Coordinates of C-alpha atoms and ligand atoms in Angstrom, one line a residue:
Chain A
M217 CA -14.0 51.0 0.2
D218 CA -12.7 53.5 2.8
F219 CA -11.2 52.5 6.4
Q220 CA -14.5 53.0 8.0
T221 CA -16.7 51.1 6.1
L222 CA -14.7 48.4 6.8
L223 CA -14.4 48.4 10.2
I224 CA -18.4 49.1 10.3
L225 CA -18.4 45.8 8.5
A226 CA -15.8 44.5 10.1
Q227 CA -18.0 44.3 13.6
D228 CA -20.9 43.3 11.9
A229 CA -19.1 40.1 10.6
V230 CA -17.8 39.6 13.9
T231 CA -21.0 40.3 16.0
N232 CA -23.0 37.6 13.1
S233 CA -20.0 35.5 13.2
A234 CA -20.3 34.5 17.3
I235 CA -24.1 33.8 16.2
Y236 CA -23.1 31.5 13.9
A237 CA -20.2 29.5 16.1
L238 CA -22.8 28.9 19.0
L239 CA -25.1 27.9 15.8
A240 CA -22.6 25.6 14.4
L241 CA -21.1 24.3 17.4
S242 CA -24.8 23.4 18.8
L243 CA -25.9 21.3 15.4
I244 CA -22.4 19.5 15.7
L245 CA -23.4 18.2 19.1
V246 CA -26.8 17.1 18.6
F247 CA -25.7 15.3 15.3
G248 CA -22.6 13.8 16.9
V249 CA -25.0 12.6 20.2
T250 CA -28.3 12.0 18.3
R251 CA -27.5 11.8 14.6
V252 CA -29.8 14.5 14.0
I253 CA -28.9 16.8 11.7
F254 CA -31.2 19.4 13.5
V255 CA -31.9 21.9 10.4
A256 CA -34.9 22.8 12.7
Q257 CA -32.2 25.0 15.6
G258 CA -33.1 28.0 13.9
E259 CA -36.6 28.3 15.0
F260 CA -35.5 28.6 18.5
V261 CA -33.6 32.0 17.5
S262 CA -36.8 33.3 16.1
Y263 CA -38.9 32.1 18.8
G264 CA -36.3 33.4 21.4
A265 CA -36.9 36.8 19.9
L266 CA -40.1 36.8 19.4
T267 CA -41.2 35.5 22.8
L268 CA -38.9 37.9 24.5
A269 CA -40.6 40.9 22.3
S270 CA -44.6 39.3 24.0
L271 CA -43.6 39.3 27.2
Q272 CA -41.9 43.3 26.8
M273 CA -45.8 43.9 24.9
G274 CA -47.2 42.0 28.2
V275 CA -48.6 40.2 25.8
M276 CA -48.5 35.6 27.1
P277 CA -46.4 34.5 24.4
G278 CA -48.0 31.9 22.0
T279 CA -44.8 29.4 23.2
V280 CA -46.3 28.8 26.2
W281 CA -48.8 27.3 24.7
L282 CA -46.2 25.0 22.4
L283 CA -44.7 24.2 25.7
L284 CA -47.7 22.6 27.7
M285 CA -48.9 21.3 23.7
L286 CA -45.8 18.9 23.6
A287 CA -45.2 18.3 27.3
G288 CA -48.9 16.6 26.8
I289 CA -48.0 14.4 23.5
A290 CA -44.8 13.3 25.5
A291 CA -46.3 12.1 28.0
V292 CA -49.0 10.5 25.9
M293 CA -46.1 8.7 24.4
E294 CA -44.2 8.1 28.0
T295 CA -47.5 6.1 29.1
F296 CA -47.8 4.2 26.3
R297 CA -44.0 3.0 26.4
L298 CA -44.2 2.5 29.6
L299 CA -47.9 0.5 30.3
T300 CA -46.5 -1.8 26.9
S301 CA -43.1 -2.1 27.9
G302 CA -44.6 -3.7 31.9
A303 CA -42.3 -0.8 33.3
G304 CA -45.7 1.0 34.7
Q305 CA -44.8 1.4 37.9
E306 CA -42.2 3.6 37.4
L307 CA -45.2 6.3 35.4
P308 CA -45.9 8.6 38.2
R309 CA -42.1 9.7 38.3
S310 CA -41.7 9.8 34.6
L311 CA -44.9 11.9 34.1
A312 CA -44.3 13.7 36.7
T313 CA -40.3 15.1 35.1
V314 CA -42.2 15.8 32.3
L315 CA -45.6 17.8 32.6
V316 CA -44.3 19.6 36.1
P317 CA -41.6 21.8 34.4
P318 CA -43.4 22.8 31.9
L319 CA -46.8 24.0 33.7
V320 CA -44.9 25.8 37.0
I321 CA -42.9 28.0 34.2
A322 CA -46.5 28.3 32.1
G323 CA -47.9 29.4 35.6
L324 CA -44.6 31.3 36.2
V325 CA -45.3 33.0 33.2
K326 CA -49.3 33.6 33.4
V327 CA -48.0 35.4 36.8
C328 CA -45.4 37.7 35.5
T329 CA -46.2 38.5 31.7
P330 CA -48.7 41.4 33.2
L331 CA -45.6 43.0 35.7
H332 CA -43.7 44.5 33.5
L333 CA -40.7 42.6 34.7
P334 CA -37.4 44.5 34.0
L335 CA -35.4 43.2 30.8
G336 CA -33.4 40.6 32.6
W337 CA -35.8 38.6 34.6
Q338 CA -38.0 39.0 31.0
V339 CA -34.8 37.0 29.4
L340 CA -34.3 34.5 32.0
L341 CA -38.3 33.7 31.7
T342 CA -38.5 33.9 27.9
M343 CA -35.3 31.3 28.5
L344 CA -37.5 28.8 31.0
I345 CA -39.5 28.7 27.9
V346 CA -37.9 28.7 25.0
M347 CA -35.2 25.3 26.8
P348 CA -37.7 23.0 28.0
M349 CA -38.7 22.4 24.1
G350 CA -35.2 20.8 23.3
P351 CA -36.1 17.9 24.9
L352 CA -39.6 17.6 25.2
L353 CA -39.1 17.8 20.7
Y354 CA -36.6 15.7 21.3
R355 CA -38.8 13.1 23.6
V356 CA -41.6 13.7 20.6
A357 CA -40.2 13.1 17.1
F358 CA -36.7 12.1 17.7
R359 CA -36.4 9.2 20.2
P360 CA -38.6 6.9 18.9
L361 CA -36.4 7.0 15.5
A362 CA -33.0 6.2 17.6
D363 CA -32.2 3.7 15.5
A364 CA -33.2 5.1 12.6
T365 CA -31.1 6.2 9.4
V366 CA -29.5 9.9 8.8
L367 CA -31.8 9.9 5.9
V368 CA -34.8 9.6 7.5
L369 CA -33.8 11.6 11.5
L370 CA -32.9 13.7 8.7
I371 CA -36.4 13.7 7.0
A372 CA -37.9 14.3 10.6
A373 CA -35.6 17.2 11.2
V374 CA -37.6 19.0 8.0
A375 CA -40.9 18.1 9.0
V376 CA -40.2 19.1 12.6
H377 CA -38.7 22.8 11.0
F378 CA -42.7 23.2 9.4
V379 CA -44.6 22.6 12.1
L380 CA -42.3 25.0 14.0
V381 CA -42.3 27.4 11.4
G382 CA -46.2 27.5 11.1
L383 CA -47.1 27.5 14.4
G384 CA -44.9 30.7 14.6
L385 CA -46.9 32.3 12.2
L386 CA -50.1 30.9 14.5
F387 CA -48.9 32.7 17.4
F388 CA -47.0 35.4 16.8
G389 CA -48.2 36.5 13.0
A390 CA -46.3 37.7 10.2
E391 CA -45.2 41.3 11.6
G392 CA -41.1 41.1 12.1
V393 CA -40.3 42.1 16.6
R394 CA -37.1 44.4 17.3
T395 CA -36.3 44.0 21.0
P396 CA -34.8 47.0 22.9
P397 CA -31.6 46.7 23.3
F398 CA -29.6 45.3 26.2
S399 CA -27.6 48.9 26.6
D400 CA -28.1 52.5 24.7
A401 CA -24.0 52.4 25.2
Q402 CA -21.8 53.6 22.0
F403 CA -18.3 53.2 22.9
Q404 CA -15.5 55.0 20.9
F405 CA -11.9 52.9 20.7
G406 CA -10.3 54.9 18.2
F407 CA -11.3 55.3 15.2
L408 CA -14.2 51.8 16.0
S409 CA -17.6 52.7 17.1
V410 CA -18.6 49.8 19.1
S411 CA -22.5 49.7 20.5
G412 CA -23.3 48.9 23.2
Q413 CA -25.3 45.7 21.9
S414 CA -22.6 44.7 20.1
L415 CA -20.3 44.4 23.2
W416 CA -23.5 42.4 24.5
V417 CA -23.4 39.7 21.7
Y418 CA -19.6 39.4 22.2
V419 CA -18.8 39.1 25.5
A420 CA -22.5 36.8 26.2
S421 CA -21.6 34.3 23.1
S422 CA -17.4 33.9 24.3
V423 CA -18.4 33.5 27.7
F424 CA -20.9 30.9 26.4
I425 CA -18.9 29.7 24.3
A426 CA -16.2 29.2 27.0
L427 CA -18.4 27.5 29.4
L428 CA -19.3 24.7 27.0
A429 CA -14.9 24.3 26.4
W430 CA -15.4 24.1 29.8
F431 CA -18.8 21.7 30.1
F432 CA -16.6 19.4 27.7
N433 CA -14.0 18.8 29.0
K434 CA -14.3 19.1 32.2
T435 CA -17.2 18.0 33.8
L436 CA -18.4 14.0 33.2
Y437 CA -21.6 14.3 31.9
G438 CA -19.4 16.9 29.0
K439 CA -17.0 14.4 28.1
A440 CA -20.6 11.5 28.9
L441 CA -21.6 13.5 25.7
R442 CA -18.6 13.7 24.0
A443 CA -18.4 10.0 24.6
V444 CA -21.5 9.3 22.9
A445 CA -21.0 10.7 19.9
F446 CA -17.4 9.3 19.2
N447 CA -18.5 5.9 20.4
R448 CA -22.4 5.0 21.0
N449 CA -21.5 1.4 21.5
G450 CA -18.6 2.4 24.2
A451 CA -20.7 4.6 25.5
R452 CA -23.5 2.2 26.9
L453 CA -21.4 -0.1 28.2
V454 CA -20.2 2.2 30.3
G455 CA -24.2 3.3 31.2
I456 CA -24.7 6.5 29.7
S457 CA -27.8 6.3 27.7
P458 CA -28.4 7.4 25.1
H459 CA -31.6 8.7 25.8
L460 CA -30.1 10.9 28.5
A461 CA -27.3 12.6 25.9
G462 CA -29.9 13.4 23.1
T463 CA -32.4 15.3 25.3
F464 CA -29.0 16.9 27.0
S465 CA -28.1 17.8 23.7
F466 CA -31.3 18.8 22.7
A467 CA -31.5 21.1 26.2
L468 CA -28.4 22.6 24.5
A469 CA -29.9 23.4 21.6
S470 CA -32.7 25.3 22.7
A471 CA -30.6 27.1 25.2
I472 CA -28.3 28.5 22.1
G473 CA -31.1 28.6 19.6
C474 CA -33.2 30.7 22.4
L475 CA -30.2 32.5 23.8
S476 CA -28.9 33.7 20.1
G477 CA -32.5 35.1 19.6
V478 CA -32.0 36.9 22.4
L479 CA -28.4 38.6 21.0
I480 CA -29.5 39.8 18.0
G481 CA -33.8 40.1 18.7
P482 CA -32.0 43.8 19.0
V483 CA -29.3 44.1 16.1
T484 CA -31.5 42.8 13.3
T485 CA -35.4 42.7 12.2
L486 CA -37.0 39.1 13.3
Y487 CA -40.0 37.6 11.9
Y488 CA -41.7 34.0 12.2
D489 CA -39.3 32.2 9.9
S490 CA -36.0 34.2 9.6
G491 CA -34.7 31.8 12.3
F492 CA -34.3 29.4 9.5
L493 CA -31.9 31.4 7.1
I494 CA -29.4 32.2 10.2
G495 CA -29.7 28.6 11.5
L496 CA -29.0 27.9 7.7
K497 CA -25.7 29.4 8.0
G498 CA -24.5 28.0 11.0
F499 CA -25.0 24.8 9.8
V500 CA -22.7 26.2 7.1
G501 CA -20.0 26.5 10.1
A502 CA -20.6 23.3 10.9
I503 CA -20.1 21.7 7.5
V504 CA -16.7 23.6 7.6
G505 CA -16.2 21.7 10.7
G506 CA -16.6 18.9 9.5
M507 CA -20.1 18.0 11.2
A508 CA -17.3 17.2 14.0
S509 CA -14.5 20.1 14.4
Y510 CA -15.6 22.6 17.3
P511 CA -12.8 25.0 16.7
L512 CA -13.0 24.5 13.0
A513 CA -16.7 25.2 13.0
A514 CA -16.6 28.5 14.7
F515 CA -13.3 29.3 12.2
G516 CA -16.1 28.1 9.4
A517 CA -18.8 30.8 11.4
L518 CA -16.4 33.5 11.0
I519 CA -15.9 32.8 7.1
V520 CA -19.5 33.3 7.0
G521 CA -20.0 36.2 8.3
F522 CA -16.9 37.9 7.2
S523 CA -18.3 36.9 3.5
E524 CA -22.0 37.4 4.5
S525 CA -21.3 41.3 5.8
F526 CA -18.5 41.9 2.7
S527 CA -20.9 40.8 0.5
S528 CA -23.5 42.6 1.5
F529 CA -21.2 46.1 0.8
W530 CA -20.3 44.9 -3.0
L531 CA -23.8 42.6 -3.6
S532 CA -26.1 43.3 -1.3
G533 CA -28.8 41.6 -3.0
Y534 CA -26.9 38.4 -3.1
K535 CA -24.9 38.0 -0.1
D536 CA -26.9 34.7 0.6
V537 CA -26.1 33.2 -2.7
V538 CA -22.7 33.8 -2.0
V539 CA -22.6 32.8 1.5
F540 CA -24.9 29.3 0.8
T541 CA -22.4 28.6 -3.0
M542 CA -19.3 28.8 -0.1
I543 CA -20.6 25.6 0.7
I544 CA -19.2 24.0 -2.2
P545 CA -15.6 24.8 -2.7
V546 CA -15.6 23.3 1.3
L547 CA -17.1 20.5 0.7
L548 CA -14.7 19.4 -2.4
W549 CA -11.8 20.7 0.0
R550 CA -13.0 18.8 2.8
S551 CA -13.6 15.5 0.4
L552 CA -10.7 16.0 -0.6
S553 CA -8.8 16.7 2.0
T554 CA -9.8 14.6 5.0
V555 CA -8.9 11.1 5.6
H556 CA -11.5 8.8 6.4
Y557 CA -11.1 7.1 9.3
E558 CA -12.1 4.1 10.9
E559 CA -14.4 3.5 12.6
E560 CA -13.3 2.4 16.0
E561 CA -10.9 -0.4 16.0
Chain B
M98 CA -22.6 -22.8 49.1
S99 CA -21.7 -19.3 47.9
E100 CA -24.5 -17.7 46.4
R101 CA -25.4 -17.3 42.8
L102 CA -24.5 -14.2 41.1
L103 CA -25.2 -15.1 37.5
T104 CA -28.0 -17.9 36.2
V105 CA -28.2 -17.6 32.1
N106 CA -31.5 -20.5 31.2
D107 CA -32.1 -22.1 28.3
L108 CA -30.6 -18.5 26.0
N109 CA -31.2 -18.5 22.5
V110 CA -29.7 -16.1 19.8
R111 CA -30.0 -15.5 16.5
Y112 CA -28.5 -13.4 14.1
G113 CA -31.3 -13.1 11.3
K114 CA -31.9 -16.3 10.5
V115 CA -28.7 -18.1 11.6
E116 CA -29.0 -19.3 15.6
A117 CA -25.6 -18.6 16.8
L118 CA -26.6 -19.8 20.2
Y119 CA -29.3 -22.9 21.3
G120 CA -30.1 -23.5 24.6
A121 CA -27.9 -22.2 26.3
S122 CA -27.4 -22.5 30.2
L123 CA -24.5 -21.6 32.8
S124 CA -24.0 -20.0 36.5
V125 CA -21.6 -17.7 38.3
D126 CA -20.8 -17.4 41.5
R127 CA -19.7 -14.7 43.8
G128 CA -16.5 -14.1 44.1
T129 CA -15.7 -17.0 41.2
I130 CA -14.2 -17.1 38.2
V131 CA -15.3 -18.8 35.1
S132 CA -14.1 -19.3 32.1
V133 CA -15.9 -20.6 28.4
I134 CA -13.3 -22.0 26.2
G135 CA -14.4 -23.3 22.6
P136 CA -13.2 -22.8 19.2
N137 CA -13.5 -20.3 16.9
G138 CA -17.2 -18.8 15.8
A139 CA -18.3 -21.6 18.7
G140 CA -20.8 -17.8 19.8
K141 CA -18.7 -17.1 22.6
S142 CA -19.0 -13.7 22.6
T143 CA -22.6 -13.7 21.1
L144 CA -22.3 -15.1 24.8
L145 CA -21.7 -12.2 26.1
N146 CA -23.1 -10.3 24.5
A147 CA -26.6 -11.8 24.9
V148 CA -26.1 -11.1 28.8
M149 CA -24.7 -7.8 28.6
G150 CA -28.4 -6.8 26.5
V151 CA -26.4 -5.9 23.2
L152 CA -28.3 -8.6 21.3
P153 CA -31.7 -9.7 21.8
S154 CA -31.9 -13.2 23.2
R155 CA -35.0 -15.4 24.4
G156 CA -34.4 -17.6 27.3
I157 CA -34.1 -16.1 30.9
I158 CA -31.3 -13.9 32.3
E159 CA -30.7 -14.0 36.3
F160 CA -28.4 -11.5 37.6
C161 CA -27.8 -10.9 41.4
G162 CA -31.3 -12.1 41.3
N163 CA -33.1 -9.8 38.9
N164 CA -34.3 -10.7 35.9
M165 CA -32.5 -8.9 33.1
G166 CA -35.5 -9.6 30.6
N167 CA -36.3 -6.1 30.0
V168 CA -33.1 -4.0 31.1
S169 CA -31.4 -1.6 29.5
I170 CA -27.5 -2.1 29.1
E171 CA -27.2 0.9 31.1
R172 CA -29.5 -0.1 33.9
R173 CA -27.2 -3.3 33.7
V174 CA -23.8 -1.4 34.2
A175 CA -25.7 0.1 37.1
Q176 CA -26.4 -2.8 38.1
G177 CA -22.8 -4.3 38.6
L178 CA -23.2 -5.7 35.3
C179 CA -20.5 -4.7 32.9
L180 CA -18.5 -6.1 29.5
V181 CA -15.2 -5.6 27.7
P182 CA -16.0 -7.0 24.5
E183 CA -14.0 -8.2 21.3
T184 CA -13.8 -4.7 19.8
R185 CA -12.3 -3.1 23.0
E186 CA -15.0 -0.2 22.1
L187 CA -12.6 2.2 23.9
F188 CA -13.2 6.4 23.7
S189 CA -10.1 6.6 21.3
Q190 CA -10.3 10.2 20.5
M191 CA -10.0 10.7 24.5
S192 CA -7.6 10.4 27.0
V193 CA -6.6 7.6 28.8
E194 CA -7.9 8.9 31.9
D195 CA -11.1 10.6 30.5
N196 CA -11.8 6.6 29.5
L197 CA -11.2 5.8 32.8
E198 CA -13.5 8.6 34.6
L199 CA -15.7 7.8 31.8
G200 CA -16.0 4.0 33.2
A201 CA -17.3 5.3 36.3
F202 CA -20.2 6.8 34.6
T203 CA -22.8 5.2 36.8
R204 CA -20.8 5.7 40.1
Y205 CA -20.9 9.5 39.5
R206 CA -24.5 9.8 38.6
R207 CA -25.2 7.9 42.1
G208 CA -22.5 9.9 43.7
D209 CA -20.2 8.3 45.1
K210 CA -17.6 9.3 46.1
G211 CA -14.5 6.2 45.7
I212 CA -14.5 7.1 42.7
R213 CA -11.2 8.9 43.0
A214 CA -10.0 6.0 44.7
T215 CA -11.0 3.5 42.3
L216 CA -8.8 5.7 40.0
D217 CA -5.8 5.0 42.0
S218 CA -6.8 1.4 42.6
V219 CA -6.3 1.1 38.9
F220 CA -3.1 3.1 38.4
K221 CA -1.5 0.7 41.1
L222 CA -2.4 -2.5 38.7
F223 CA -1.6 -1.0 35.9
P224 CA 1.5 1.2 36.2
R225 CA 1.3 2.0 33.0
L226 CA -1.1 3.5 32.2
E227 CA -0.8 6.0 35.1
Q228 CA 2.7 7.2 32.9
R229 CA 0.3 7.6 29.9
R230 CA -2.4 9.0 31.6
S231 CA -3.2 12.2 29.4
Q232 CA -2.3 10.4 26.0
M233 CA -5.0 9.7 23.4
A234 CA -6.6 6.5 24.1
G235 CA -6.3 5.5 20.2
S236 CA -2.6 5.9 20.3
L237 CA -1.9 3.2 22.8
S238 CA -0.4 0.3 22.0
G239 CA -2.4 -3.0 21.9
G240 CA -1.9 -4.3 25.4
E241 CA -2.3 -0.9 26.5
R242 CA -5.6 -0.2 24.6
Q243 CA -6.3 -3.8 26.4
M244 CA -5.6 -2.6 30.1
L245 CA -7.4 0.4 29.5
A246 CA -10.3 -1.6 28.5
L247 CA -10.4 -3.8 31.8
G248 CA -9.1 -0.7 33.6
R249 CA -12.1 1.4 32.0
A250 CA -14.3 -1.5 33.7
L251 CA -13.0 -1.8 37.2
M252 CA -14.2 2.1 37.4
C253 CA -17.4 0.8 37.5
Q254 CA -17.0 -1.1 41.0
P255 CA -18.7 -4.6 38.7
T256 CA -20.3 -7.1 40.5
L257 CA -19.7 -9.3 37.5
L258 CA -17.1 -8.8 35.1
M259 CA -17.0 -10.1 31.4
L260 CA -14.1 -10.2 29.5
D261 CA -14.0 -11.3 26.1
E262 CA -10.7 -12.8 25.2
P263 CA -8.8 -10.0 27.0
S264 CA -5.0 -11.7 25.3
L265 CA -6.8 -11.0 21.6
G266 CA -3.8 -10.0 19.4
L267 CA -1.2 -9.4 21.8
A268 CA 2.1 -10.8 22.1
P269 CA 2.7 -13.9 24.5
L270 CA 4.9 -11.3 27.6
I271 CA 2.0 -9.3 27.4
V272 CA -0.4 -12.0 27.8
K273 CA 1.2 -13.6 30.7
E274 CA 0.5 -9.9 32.4
I275 CA -2.6 -9.4 31.3
L276 CA -4.2 -13.1 32.6
N277 CA -1.6 -12.3 35.6
N278 CA -3.7 -9.1 36.3
I279 CA -7.2 -10.6 35.9
S280 CA -6.7 -13.7 38.5
S281 CA -5.0 -10.2 40.9
L282 CA -8.4 -9.6 40.8
R283 CA -10.2 -12.3 42.5
S284 CA -8.5 -10.9 45.9
T285 CA -11.0 -7.6 45.1
G286 CA -13.9 -9.4 45.4
V287 CA -15.1 -9.2 42.3
S288 CA -16.8 -12.1 40.3
I289 CA -15.2 -12.5 36.7
L290 CA -16.9 -14.2 33.5
L291 CA -13.5 -15.7 31.5
I292 CA -13.5 -16.0 27.6
E293 CA -11.1 -16.6 26.3
Q294 CA -9.5 -19.2 23.4
N295 CA -6.6 -19.8 25.1
A296 CA -8.1 -22.6 26.5
R297 CA -5.4 -23.5 29.0
A298 CA -4.5 -20.3 30.6
A299 CA -8.2 -19.9 31.7
L300 CA -8.4 -23.1 32.9
Q301 CA -5.3 -22.5 35.1
I302 CA -6.9 -19.3 36.5
S303 CA -10.6 -20.0 36.2
D304 CA -12.9 -21.9 39.3
Y305 CA -15.1 -23.5 36.4
G306 CA -15.7 -23.9 33.3
Y307 CA -17.7 -24.3 30.3
V308 CA -16.9 -25.3 26.5
L309 CA -18.7 -24.2 23.8
E310 CA -19.3 -26.4 20.8
N311 CA -21.3 -24.9 17.8
G312 CA -24.2 -22.4 19.7
E313 CA -24.5 -25.6 22.6
I314 CA -22.2 -25.8 25.9
A315 CA -20.4 -29.1 25.3
L316 CA -18.8 -29.9 28.6
E317 CA -18.4 -27.8 31.7
G318 CA -17.3 -28.7 35.8
P319 CA -14.3 -27.5 37.9
S320 CA -11.6 -26.1 35.5
R321 CA -9.3 -28.5 37.5
E322 CA -11.2 -31.9 36.3
L323 CA -12.2 -30.0 32.4
A324 CA -8.0 -29.4 32.3
N325 CA -7.7 -33.6 33.0
N326 CA -10.9 -34.2 30.1
P327 CA -8.9 -36.6 27.4
R328 CA -11.4 -34.3 25.0
V329 CA -10.5 -30.8 26.3
I330 CA -6.8 -31.9 26.5
E331 CA -7.3 -33.0 22.4
S332 CA -9.1 -30.0 21.3
Y333 CA -7.8 -27.0 23.1
L334 CA -4.9 -28.4 25.4
G335 CA -3.0 -30.0 22.6
I336 CA -0.1 -27.5 21.0
G337 CA 0.4 -23.9 22.1
G338 CA -1.3 -22.7 24.5
V339 CA 0.8 -19.9 27.1
E340 CA 1.1 -21.4 30.4
A341 CA 0.5 -18.1 32.4
K342 CA 2.5 -18.0 35.8
I343 CA 0.1 -17.5 38.5
E344 CA 1.7 -14.8 41.2
C345 CA -1.5 -14.9 44.1
Ligands
ADP726 N1 -23.3 -9.9 13.2 C1 -23.1 -11.1 13.1 N2 -24.5 -11.3 12.0 C2 -24.2 -12.9 11.6 N3 -23.9 -13.9 11.7 C3 -23.0 -13.8 13.1 C4 -22.4 -12.3 13.6 N4 -21.9 -11.9 14.6 C5 -21.4 -13.5 14.4 N5 -22.0 -14.0 13.8 C6 -22.1 -15.8 13.4 O1 -22.3 -15.7 14.3 C7 -21.1 -17.4 15.6 C8 -21.2 -16.8 16.2 O2 -19.8 -15.9 16.6 P1 -19.2 -15.6 18.0 O3 -20.3 -15.3 19.3 O4 -18.9 -14.5 17.5 O5 -17.9 -16.6 17.9 P2 -17.4 -16.7 19.2 O6 -16.6 -15.5 19.9 O7 -17.1 -17.8 19.9 O8 -16.1 -16.9 17.9 C9 -20.7 -17.6 14.0 O9 -20.5 -18.5 13.3 C10 -20.5 -16.6 13.8 O10 -20.4 -16.4 11.9
MG727 MG1 -15.6 -14.6 19.4

């Protein structure tokens, strides 16, 4: 392998790692806060890219219908819950929070789709469509199971994954899409030639990770989410609602997934079911971080990105095998080296 | 006649088939300290956890005139009911300051502007917490943890503060300090429902007391009278017990 190839592979690795790191972070967050191993996270990646592609073609994306459907189900569930618990007076407010934003977004999309807005606005619309799905999915599929075991929650997550993939096929068909790049520029740094889109991926994901770090370390809402992940009972005793925290963490998950899809849409062809594998690679990164440490997970994502990129050069047919086999030594090493701390006192 | 803050009427709590509390009734008036004493396993922690909503219960719990029956823990906190449980439930991987800030979470959501001032007053009450403000809560000593748990609860400016054995596992000198801190809280207007193994000290700093035995309220009365009750003296005040010097 010559130096040039090495650089290209490394560049590829870093691009992918950035995305895997984002996904790993949100998997860890969702797991910490809700104990859900959210295997359906990757579906937001495909939804993001495919929704943007539909908007580009001036077609109303099918995800809008999913959004409305989820809002409808959530509204029915919320009505049922409030009426049976004798809190009927909260119903109007609760229904408004569940129904109004999706309806407004759907209306906005209907108006904007034929206008062929500039790319930036279409990305914003895409985020508006996909991001609310996280909290709604939490409301519909996971909140009713809040006290269930991790295994039951995982089974629910797998079910959600299959439903979302099926709906993806229904909405977008089996065709793959490649969205137009944010920038056509090529930058030359010495030997290294970097595409404008790769640069977008680095910058956007770095900015997003920095924002997350700021959010979790400096804002009280961020600290509250961490507090729930560390100690659920303690968090309730200071008045942090686990449902509120769950809603927040799922909102971040869908936002991160969608952003990742939008960012890699121009560099990879994405199909309705591509998200799963991408999400799973983020998951490998998260496992390296023990599902708890954000910096370790980011490091894990780098390992995943590099081994994927270099194995695609030497053993292209086996690159996924190589990546997923990596879990085994990592798990072995972690199970041998991890000190098992007692729960809170 | 002072205002009723908490009324608990005929409260029953069971763990599976085991009944841990039956027909317990008690009340706390605004601005008072009420103590509940009793032997290990009497159901004292169970009582506080049920009032907080951590444990499901049958019976009536009224706080500030509102029935707490269907109210979630978070809402109770937002209404000014605050519990420092026996297990403390600190966020041990977070700093002392973060723990304290999170104590004010419900106030922050309401847009309360006085949180800084409360933080300063907690630091004034527990200067040791200020020295350790950026240290992880998990690395604190037992006494400091207890101060942090108390401080975190004070950050939400509770109307009624419920303390489950605040002196548990602490050295006698620190017990004194903590109990002094608690009795000095009286001047801030917070009411306290205090559970203590250390009956003598508890009766010294409280206005009214209950004796809980085997899940039932066995005795009640003004603390001074309870402290002179022969039965209480025999069972709870006989030996040991740290004298708490009250300085206010
Ligand atoms: N989680 C539990 N499951 C079953 N029984 C419990 C549980 N917690 C407490 N108990 C029982 O309930 C009774 C009261 O316990 P507790 O309220 O902790 O007493 P205290 O705080 O007065 O020492 C005890 O008999 C104890 O064994
Ligand atoms: Mg106890």
